[in-house]
CSV table of C-alpha atoms and ligand atoms in Angstrom, one decimal:
chain,number,residue,atom,x,y,z
A,1,MET,CA,79.0,101.8,104.5
A,2,SER,CA,78.2,104.0,108.1
A,3,LEU,CA,75.2,103.2,110.0
A,4,ARG,CA,73.8,106.7,108.6
A,5,ASP,CA,74.6,106.1,104.9
A,6,CYS,CA,72.9,102.7,105.6
A,7,ILE,CA,69.7,104.9,107.3
A,8,GLU,CA,69.4,107.0,104.5
A,9,ARG,CA,69.7,104.3,101.7
A,10,LEU,CA,67.2,102.2,103.8
A,11,GLU,CA,64.4,105.0,103.8
A,12,LYS,CA,65.0,105.9,100.1
A,13,ALA,CA,64.1,102.4,99.1
A,14,GLY,CA,61.3,102.3,101.4
A,15,ASP,CA,62.7,99.8,103.8
A,16,LEU,CA,62.7,101.8,106.4
A,17,VAL,CA,59.7,102.7,108.9
A,18,ARG,CA,59.7,106.1,111.3
A,19,ILE,CA,57.3,105.6,114.4
A,20,ARG,CA,56.4,109.2,115.4
A,21,ARG,CA,54.0,108.2,118.1
A,22,GLU,CA,55.4,108.1,121.8
A,23,VAL,CA,56.1,104.6,122.5
A,24,ASP,CA,56.8,103.2,126.3
A,25,ARG,CA,60.6,101.3,126.4
A,26,ARG,CA,58.9,99.2,129.1
A,27,PHE,CA,57.6,96.4,126.6
A,28,GLU,CA,55.6,98.8,123.8
A,29,LEU,CA,58.7,99.4,121.8
A,30,ALA,CA,59.9,95.4,122.3
A,31,ALA,CA,56.1,94.8,121.1
A,32,VAL,CA,55.9,97.0,118.0
A,33,ALA,CA,59.6,95.9,116.8
A,34,LYS,CA,58.2,92.0,116.9
A,35,LYS,CA,55.3,92.6,115.1
A,36,LEU,CA,57.6,94.1,112.4
A,37,ASP,CA,60.1,91.7,112.7
A,38,GLY,CA,61.4,90.4,109.3
A,39,GLY,CA,59.9,93.5,107.5
A,40,PRO,CA,61.6,97.3,107.2
A,41,ALA,CA,64.1,98.8,109.7
A,42,VAL,CA,62.5,100.6,112.4
A,43,ILE,CA,63.1,103.9,114.0
A,44,PHE,CA,61.3,104.8,117.1
A,45,GLU,CA,61.5,109.0,117.2
A,46,ASN,CA,59.4,109.7,119.9
A,47,VAL,CA,60.4,107.0,122.9
A,48,ARG,CA,58.9,108.4,126.7
A,49,GLY,CA,61.2,110.4,128.7
A,50,ALA,CA,64.2,110.0,126.6
A,51,SER,CA,66.4,112.2,124.6
A,52,MET,CA,67.1,109.9,121.4
A,53,PRO,CA,65.3,107.9,118.8
A,54,VAL,CA,66.3,104.1,118.9
A,55,ILE,CA,66.9,102.0,115.9
A,56,LEU,CA,66.4,98.1,114.9
A,57,GLY,CA,66.6,96.1,111.9
A,58,THR,CA,69.3,97.9,109.9
A,59,ASP,CA,70.7,94.0,109.3
A,60,GLY,CA,67.5,92.3,109.4
A,61,THR,CA,67.6,90.4,106.3
A,62,LYS,CA,69.7,88.5,104.2
A,63,GLU,CA,69.1,90.9,101.6
A,64,ARG,CA,69.9,93.9,103.7
A,65,VAL,CA,72.9,93.0,105.1
A,66,ALA,CA,74.3,91.7,101.5
A,67,GLN,CA,73.6,95.1,100.2
A,68,ASN,CA,74.9,97.3,103.2
A,69,LEU,CA,78.6,95.1,102.4
A,70,GLY,CA,77.7,95.9,98.9
A,71,VAL,CA,77.5,92.5,97.4
A,72,LYS,CA,74.7,89.8,96.4
A,73,PRO,CA,73.0,87.6,99.1
A,74,ALA,CA,75.0,84.2,97.3
A,75,GLN,CA,78.7,86.2,97.9
A,76,LEU,CA,78.0,87.1,101.4
A,77,SER,CA,79.9,83.5,102.8
A,78,ASP,CA,82.8,84.4,100.4
A,79,CYS,CA,82.8,87.8,101.4
A,80,LEU,CA,82.4,86.9,105.4
A,81,SER,CA,85.4,84.6,104.7
A,82,ARG,CA,87.5,87.0,103.4
A,83,GLY,CA,86.9,89.5,106.4
A,84,ILE,CA,88.5,86.5,108.6
A,85,GLY,CA,91.1,85.6,106.1
A,86,GLU,CA,92.8,88.8,104.9
A,87,PRO,CA,92.0,91.7,107.7
A,88,VAL,CA,92.9,95.3,107.0
A,89,PRO,CA,94.3,96.5,110.3
A,90,TRP,CA,92.7,100.0,111.2
A,91,LYS,CA,94.3,103.4,111.9
A,92,LYS,CA,94.2,106.2,114.6
A,93,VAL,CA,92.8,109.3,114.2
A,94,THR,CA,92.4,112.4,116.3
A,95,ASP,CA,89.2,113.3,116.0
A,96,GLY,CA,85.6,112.0,115.1
A,97,PRO,CA,82.0,112.4,115.7
A,98,VAL,CA,81.6,109.9,118.7
A,99,ARG,CA,83.8,112.4,120.5
A,100,ALA,CA,81.1,115.6,120.0
A,101,ARG,CA,79.4,115.0,123.4
A,102,ARG,CA,81.4,113.4,126.5
A,103,VAL,CA,80.2,113.2,130.1
A,104,GLN,CA,82.0,111.6,133.1
A,105,ALA,CA,80.3,110.0,135.6
A,106,PRO,CA,78.8,109.8,138.1
A,107,PHE,CA,75.7,109.7,136.0
A,108,GLU,CA,72.4,107.2,135.4
A,109,ILE,CA,72.9,105.2,132.6
A,110,ASP,CA,68.9,104.8,132.4
A,111,ALA,CA,68.7,108.4,132.5
A,112,LEU,CA,71.3,109.1,129.6
A,113,LEU,CA,70.6,106.1,127.3
A,114,PRO,CA,66.9,104.8,126.1
A,115,VAL,CA,67.8,101.2,126.6
A,116,PRO,CA,64.5,99.0,126.0
A,117,HIS,CA,63.1,96.4,128.8
A,118,HIS,CA,62.2,94.1,126.3
A,119,TYR,CA,60.3,91.1,127.9
A,120,GLU,CA,57.9,90.7,130.5
A,121,LYS,CA,60.2,88.1,133.1
A,122,GLU,CA,63.6,90.1,132.6
A,123,PRO,CA,64.3,91.9,136.0
A,124,ALA,CA,65.4,95.3,134.3
A,125,PRO,CA,66.5,96.6,131.0
A,126,PHE,CA,69.1,94.8,128.9
A,127,ILE,CA,71.6,96.8,126.5
A,128,THR,CA,71.8,93.9,124.1
A,129,GLY,CA,73.4,95.7,120.9
A,130,GLY,CA,76.7,96.9,122.6
A,131,ILE,CA,79.6,95.9,121.3
A,132,VAL,CA,82.7,95.7,124.2
A,133,VAL,CA,85.9,96.6,123.7
A,134,ALA,CA,88.5,95.0,125.7
A,135,ARG,CA,92.5,95.2,125.6
A,136,ASP,CA,94.9,91.9,125.6
A,137,PRO,CA,97.3,93.3,128.4
A,138,ASP,CA,99.8,90.4,126.8
A,139,SER,CA,99.4,91.4,123.2
A,140,GLY,CA,98.1,94.5,123.2
A,141,VAL,CA,95.5,93.8,120.7
A,142,LEU,CA,92.0,94.7,120.6
A,143,ASN,CA,89.1,92.5,121.6
A,144,ALA,CA,85.3,92.9,120.3
A,145,SER,CA,82.4,91.2,121.3
A,146,TYR,CA,78.6,91.5,122.4
A,147,ASN,CA,77.9,90.6,126.0
A,148,ARG,CA,74.4,91.2,127.1
A,149,MET,CA,74.3,94.3,130.1
A,150,GLN,CA,71.9,94.5,132.3
A,151,LEU,CA,71.2,97.8,134.2
A,152,LYS,CA,71.5,98.1,137.8
A,153,GLY,CA,71.1,101.8,138.7
A,154,GLY,CA,73.6,104.5,138.5
A,155,THR,CA,76.7,103.6,136.5
A,156,ARG,CA,76.2,99.7,137.2
A,157,CYS,CA,75.7,96.9,135.1
A,158,GLY,CA,75.7,92.9,135.2
A,159,MET,CA,78.0,91.8,132.5
A,160,TYR,CA,77.6,88.5,131.0
A,161,MET,CA,80.8,87.0,129.3
A,162,LEU,CA,80.7,83.3,127.9
A,163,LEU,CA,84.5,81.6,128.9
A,164,ARG,CA,85.8,83.3,125.6
A,165,HIS,CA,87.9,86.0,124.9
A,166,LEU,CA,86.6,89.0,126.9
A,167,HIS,CA,86.5,86.6,129.4
A,168,GLN,CA,89.9,85.4,129.1
A,169,ILE,CA,91.4,89.2,129.4
A,170,TYR,CA,89.3,89.8,132.3
A,171,GLU,CA,90.8,86.5,133.9
A,172,LYS,CA,94.9,87.5,133.0
A,173,ASN,CA,93.8,91.1,134.6
A,174,LEU,CA,92.5,89.6,137.4
A,175,ALA,CA,95.5,87.6,138.0
A,176,ARG,CA,97.3,90.9,138.1
A,177,GLY,CA,95.0,92.3,140.9
A,178,ARG,CA,93.3,95.0,138.0
A,179,PRO,CA,90.0,95.6,136.7
A,180,THR,CA,89.5,95.4,132.8
A,181,GLU,CA,88.9,98.5,131.1
A,182,VAL,CA,86.2,98.4,128.7
A,183,ALA,CA,84.5,100.4,126.1
A,184,VAL,CA,80.4,99.9,125.1
A,185,VAL,CA,80.3,100.5,121.2
A,186,LEU,CA,76.9,101.2,120.1
A,187,GLY,CA,75.4,102.3,116.9
A,188,MET,CA,77.6,100.3,114.1
A,189,ASP,CA,77.8,99.5,110.6
A,190,THR,CA,77.1,95.7,109.2
A,191,ALA,CA,80.7,95.3,109.0
A,192,VAL,CA,82.0,96.1,112.6
A,193,ARG,CA,78.7,94.6,113.7
A,194,LEU,CA,79.1,91.0,112.0
A,195,ALA,CA,83.0,91.0,112.9
A,196,ALA,CA,82.4,91.4,116.6
A,197,ALA,CA,79.5,88.8,116.8
A,198,PRO,CA,81.5,85.0,115.9
A,199,GLY,CA,81.8,84.2,119.6
A,200,GLY,CA,82.0,80.3,120.0
A,201,ALA,CA,84.1,80.2,116.9
A,202,ASN,CA,88.2,79.6,116.6
A,203,ILE,CA,89.2,82.8,116.0
A,204,PRO,CA,92.3,83.7,118.3
A,205,LEU,CA,92.5,86.0,120.7
A,206,GLU,CA,95.5,87.9,118.6
A,207,LEU,CA,92.9,88.3,115.4
A,208,ASP,CA,91.8,92.0,116.1
A,209,GLU,CA,88.3,92.2,115.0
A,210,PHE,CA,88.3,95.7,114.1
A,211,ALA,CA,90.9,94.6,111.7
A,212,ILE,CA,88.0,91.6,110.1
A,213,ALA,CA,85.3,94.8,109.8
A,214,GLY,CA,88.4,96.5,107.8
A,215,GLY,CA,88.4,93.6,106.0
A,216,LEU,CA,84.7,93.1,105.5
A,217,ARG,CA,84.3,97.0,104.7
A,218,GLY,CA,87.6,96.9,102.2
A,219,ARG,CA,89.6,100.0,103.6
A,220,PRO,CA,90.8,100.9,107.3
A,221,LEU,CA,88.5,101.4,110.4
A,222,GLU,CA,89.0,105.0,111.8
A,223,MET,CA,89.6,104.6,115.4
A,224,VAL,CA,89.5,107.1,118.1
A,225,ASN,CA,90.7,107.4,121.9
A,226,CYS,CA,88.3,107.0,124.8
A,227,GLU,CA,88.0,109.8,127.6
A,228,THR,CA,88.2,107.7,130.4
A,229,VAL,CA,89.5,104.4,129.5
A,230,ASP,CA,92.6,103.7,127.5
A,231,LEU,CA,91.1,102.1,124.6
A,232,LEU,CA,90.0,103.2,121.1
A,233,VAL,CA,86.8,102.6,119.4
A,234,PRO,CA,85.3,103.4,115.8
A,235,ALA,CA,85.1,106.9,115.2
A,236,ASP,CA,81.5,106.7,113.4
A,237,ALA,CA,80.1,105.1,116.3
A,238,GLU,CA,76.5,106.6,117.7
A,239,ILE,CA,77.6,105.9,121.5
A,240,VAL,CA,80.4,105.0,123.5
A,241,LEU,CA,80.3,104.1,127.2
A,242,GLU,CA,83.3,103.5,129.3
A,243,GLY,CA,83.9,101.8,132.2
A,244,ARG,CA,85.4,99.3,134.3
A,245,LEU,CA,84.7,95.1,135.1
A,246,LEU,CA,85.1,95.0,138.6
A,247,PRO,CA,88.0,92.1,139.7
A,248,GLY,CA,86.6,89.4,141.4
A,249,VAL,CA,83.1,91.2,141.8
A,250,MET,CA,79.7,89.0,140.7
A,251,GLU,CA,76.3,89.9,141.5
A,252,ASP,CA,72.8,88.1,140.0
A,253,GLU,CA,72.1,88.6,137.2
A,254,GLY,CA,69.2,87.7,134.4
A,255,PRO,CA,67.1,86.0,133.5
A,256,MET,CA,67.1,87.4,130.2
A,257,ALA,CA,65.2,86.4,126.9
A,258,GLU,CA,67.8,85.0,124.9
A,259,PHE,CA,69.0,83.6,121.2
A,260,THR,CA,67.1,80.5,122.2
A,261,GLY,CA,63.2,82.1,122.9
A,262,VAL,CA,63.5,81.2,126.1
A,263,TYR,CA,64.6,82.6,129.5
A,264,GLY,CA,68.2,81.6,130.2
A,265,ASN,CA,70.9,82.1,132.9
A,266,ASP,CA,70.2,84.0,136.1
A,267,ALA,CA,73.2,83.2,138.5
A,268,PRO,CA,75.5,85.9,139.7
A,269,LYS,CA,77.6,87.4,136.9
A,270,HIS,CA,80.4,90.0,136.7
A,271,VAL,CA,80.2,93.8,137.0
A,272,PHE,CA,80.7,96.8,134.7
A,273,GLU,CA,81.3,100.4,136.2
A,274,ALA,CA,81.0,103.1,134.2
A,275,SER,CA,82.9,106.1,134.4
A,276,GLY,CA,82.2,108.0,131.1
A,277,ILE,CA,80.5,108.4,128.0
A,278,MET,CA,80.9,109.4,124.5
A,279,MET,CA,78.3,110.3,121.9
A,280,ARG,CA,77.5,112.3,118.8
A,281,GLU,CA,75.6,115.2,118.4
A,282,SER,CA,71.7,113.8,118.0
A,283,PRO,CA,73.2,110.1,118.6
A,284,LEU,CA,71.0,107.2,117.7
A,285,TYR,CA,70.7,104.1,119.9
A,286,GLN,CA,71.0,100.8,118.6
A,287,ASP,CA,69.1,98.3,120.1
A,288,VAL,CA,69.2,94.2,119.4
A,289,LEU,CA,65.4,92.7,120.4
A,290,PRO,CA,66.7,89.3,121.3
A,291,PHE,CA,65.1,86.2,119.5
A,292,ALA,CA,64.0,88.5,116.3
A,293,ALA,CA,65.3,88.1,112.3
A,294,GLU,CA,68.1,90.3,112.8
A,295,HIS,CA,69.6,88.8,115.7
A,296,LEU,CA,69.3,85.4,114.4
A,297,LEU,CA,71.0,86.8,111.4
A,298,MET,CA,73.8,88.5,113.2
A,299,LEU,CA,74.6,85.2,114.9
A,300,GLY,CA,74.2,83.0,112.1
A,301,LEU,CA,75.9,84.9,109.1
A,302,PRO,CA,79.4,85.3,110.7
A,303,TYR,CA,79.5,81.7,111.3
A,304,GLU,CA,78.9,80.9,107.5
A,305,GLY,CA,81.9,82.9,106.7
A,306,VAL,CA,84.1,81.3,109.6
A,307,LEU,CA,82.7,77.5,108.5
A,308,TYR,CA,83.1,78.5,104.4
A,309,ARG,CA,86.7,79.2,105.3
A,310,TYR,CA,87.9,76.5,107.4
A,311,VAL,CA,85.5,73.4,106.4
A,312,ARG,CA,86.6,74.1,102.7
A,313,ALA,CA,90.2,74.4,103.6
A,314,MET,CA,90.0,70.7,104.4
A,315,VAL,CA,87.0,69.6,102.1
A,316,PRO,CA,87.4,71.9,98.9
A,317,GLY,CA,84.1,70.1,97.8
A,318,LEU,CA,82.2,73.0,99.6
A,319,HIS,CA,80.0,75.1,98.3
A,320,ASP,CA,78.4,77.0,100.5
A,321,VAL,CA,77.0,76.6,104.0
A,322,HIS,CA,73.7,78.0,105.8
A,323,ILE,CA,73.6,78.5,109.7
A,324,THR,CA,69.5,78.2,109.5
A,325,PRO,CA,67.0,80.3,111.3
A,326,GLY,CA,65.2,77.7,113.1
A,327,GLY,CA,68.2,76.5,114.8
A,328,CYS,CA,68.2,79.4,116.6
A,329,GLY,CA,70.9,81.0,114.4
A,330,LYS,CA,73.7,79.2,116.2
A,331,PHE,CA,72.6,75.6,116.4
A,332,VAL,CA,72.1,73.8,113.2
A,333,ALA,CA,74.3,73.9,110.4
A,334,VAL,CA,73.5,73.0,106.3
A,335,LEU,CA,76.9,72.1,104.3
A,336,SER,CA,76.4,71.6,100.4
A,337,LEU,CA,79.6,69.5,99.1
A,338,THR,CA,80.4,67.6,95.6
A,339,LYS,CA,82.0,64.8,97.1
A,340,ARG,CA,85.4,64.1,95.6
A,341,ASP,CA,85.5,60.7,98.2
A,342,ASP,CA,83.0,59.4,99.8
A,343,GLY,CA,84.5,59.9,103.2
A,344,ASP,CA,84.0,63.9,102.4
A,345,ALA,CA,80.5,64.2,103.9
A,346,LYS,CA,81.8,62.7,107.6
A,347,ASN,CA,85.4,65.3,106.8
A,348,ALA,CA,83.4,68.0,106.6
A,349,ILE,CA,81.2,67.4,109.6
A,350,LEU,CA,84.0,66.8,111.7
A,351,GLY,CA,85.6,70.5,110.7
A,352,ALA,CA,82.3,72.1,111.3
A,353,PHE,CA,82.4,70.9,114.5
A,354,GLY,CA,86.3,72.2,115.0
A,355,ALA,CA,85.6,75.5,113.7
A,356,ILE,CA,82.5,76.4,116.3
A,357,ARG,CA,81.7,75.2,119.5
A,358,ASP,CA,78.7,76.3,119.2
A,359,ILE,CA,77.2,74.1,116.1
A,360,LYS,CA,75.3,71.1,117.9
A,361,ILE,CA,73.9,69.6,114.6
A,362,VAL,CA,75.4,69.5,110.9
A,363,ILE,CA,73.9,68.1,107.9
A,364,VAL,CA,75.8,67.4,104.8
A,365,VAL,CA,73.8,67.5,101.3
A,366,ASP,CA,74.5,67.3,97.7
A,367,PRO,CA,74.7,70.3,95.6
A,368,ASP,CA,71.4,69.5,94.0
A,369,ILE,CA,69.7,70.7,97.5
A,370,ASP,CA,69.0,74.4,98.0
A,371,ILE,CA,70.2,74.8,101.6
A,372,GLY,CA,68.2,77.8,102.4
A,373,ASN,CA,65.0,75.6,101.9
A,374,PRO,CA,64.0,73.5,104.7
A,375,ARG,CA,61.6,71.3,102.3
A,376,GLU,CA,64.9,70.5,100.2
A,377,VAL,CA,67.0,69.6,103.1
A,378,GLU,CA,64.0,67.4,104.7
A,379,PHE,CA,63.8,65.8,101.5
A,380,ALA,CA,67.6,65.0,101.9
A,381,LEU,CA,66.9,63.7,104.9
A,382,ALA,CA,64.0,61.6,104.5
A,383,THR,CA,65.1,59.9,101.2
A,384,ARG,CA,69.6,59.8,101.5
A,385,VAL,CA,70.3,58.8,105.3
A,386,GLN,CA,70.1,55.5,106.5
A,387,GLY,CA,70.1,56.0,110.4
A,388,ASP,CA,72.6,53.6,111.3
A,389,ARG,CA,75.8,54.6,108.9
A,390,ASP,CA,74.7,57.9,108.3
A,391,ILE,CA,74.5,59.8,111.7
A,392,ILE,CA,77.2,60.4,114.0
A,393,LEU,CA,76.4,61.3,117.7
A,394,ILE,CA,79.5,63.0,119.7
A,395,PRO,CA,78.4,62.5,123.5
A,396,GLY,CA,79.6,64.8,126.4
A,397,ALA,CA,81.1,67.5,124.5
A,398,LYS,CA,80.7,71.3,125.2
A,399,GLY,CA,78.3,73.5,123.4
A,400,ASN,CA,76.9,77.0,124.1
A,401,ASP,CA,76.1,77.7,127.8
A,402,LEU,CA,72.3,78.9,126.9
A,403,ASP,CA,71.4,75.5,125.1
A,404,PRO,CA,68.3,75.0,127.0
A,405,ILE,CA,68.9,71.2,126.5
A,406,ARG,CA,72.4,70.9,128.0
A,407,ASP,CA,72.4,68.2,130.4
A,408,VAL,CA,73.4,69.2,134.3
A,409,TYR,CA,77.1,69.2,133.7
A,410,GLY,CA,77.2,71.8,130.4
A,411,TYR,CA,77.3,69.1,128.1
A,412,ILE,CA,75.7,68.0,125.1
A,413,THR,CA,75.5,65.7,122.4
A,414,LYS,CA,76.4,66.9,118.9
A,415,ILE,CA,75.1,64.7,116.3
A,416,GLY,CA,76.3,64.7,112.6
A,417,ILE,CA,74.3,63.8,109.7
A,418,ASP,CA,75.3,62.8,106.2
A,419,ALA,CA,72.5,63.5,103.7
A,420,THR,CA,74.2,62.9,100.8
B,1,LIG,MN1,88.4,87.8,119.8
């Protein structure tokens, strides 16, 4: 289901509100979106000084995500796991809605796109919902990832890359003395958004995220050429910002309020320079409000699919997995397991840590516990855990770079709890 189809369905179901009053994109838009967090999706139709509306929350609840993918909420882990296991390659088409309007640099990104300034201590507006597309120079495979981008005036943005696929591509190009061409895709449906989100999972660079999205959609994505860079992007995107990551250039960036609910990581980052922009007629700017329900779901749901796939391959008694919103959508995994052997819970813990770098705490429970209910999980912790033999500590491990409790060397201690 495309973003436009999704909006139509949400509107009919009364699950979308339109805000017609003028709002300021400096703080006010984010404040209103925060008030509506966990509720309906929202379109801000009248953003001061902007030529297009801003949309948030189309994937703001688990039920909505499941509906957008055409499955029941209970089938989500299985569905996401299938997207990874049975990817459907995309196909190239010559034209598509996103190519309707095309502008070449120079321009002011800030004048063309209504990028909200979300939180008070952020130095500038950040593009938070941009799916960054790049091509691996060795294999030619496309990569898609979420990367925060700080507006710096004109065509320039800061770009924050964790040490993952986009960074690997950047380093390969840097070694050849070349910039990295990127296309920032804004305004996508649930399948593409979830496919681009599992940063920190052991999905190989060679697995194209748009093929994962095809697996989730159940049919190939249609992709079109960009205008100023040699890349392909989904034909039904709302907006595509094209440009280059400048080789070896680092500038101050941040802080930004991150998924942990604290301002994170103000340090020099890489620099993006835009060369062009493509957009639909009457485009929508899709924003992600950091540390809101939609953000945490977009982080956690792909991890559930990854865990379901990889841990189940090792421990077949695994029924279901849950990445908790209280764990910032990244740090805490609860696994439901029917043990066939007493060691299964410990093996499941090791499997989960092996599958996803960012997971810090794994709790394994018996199938009588509802893993979506924190009270039941606490009951298992309270009545089924002996601290000296059921808890595993793995100090000195690599976690997420935005974890506020990482030590000065960036390490964290992983915690596995057998609450069966
Ligand atoms: Mn990738």
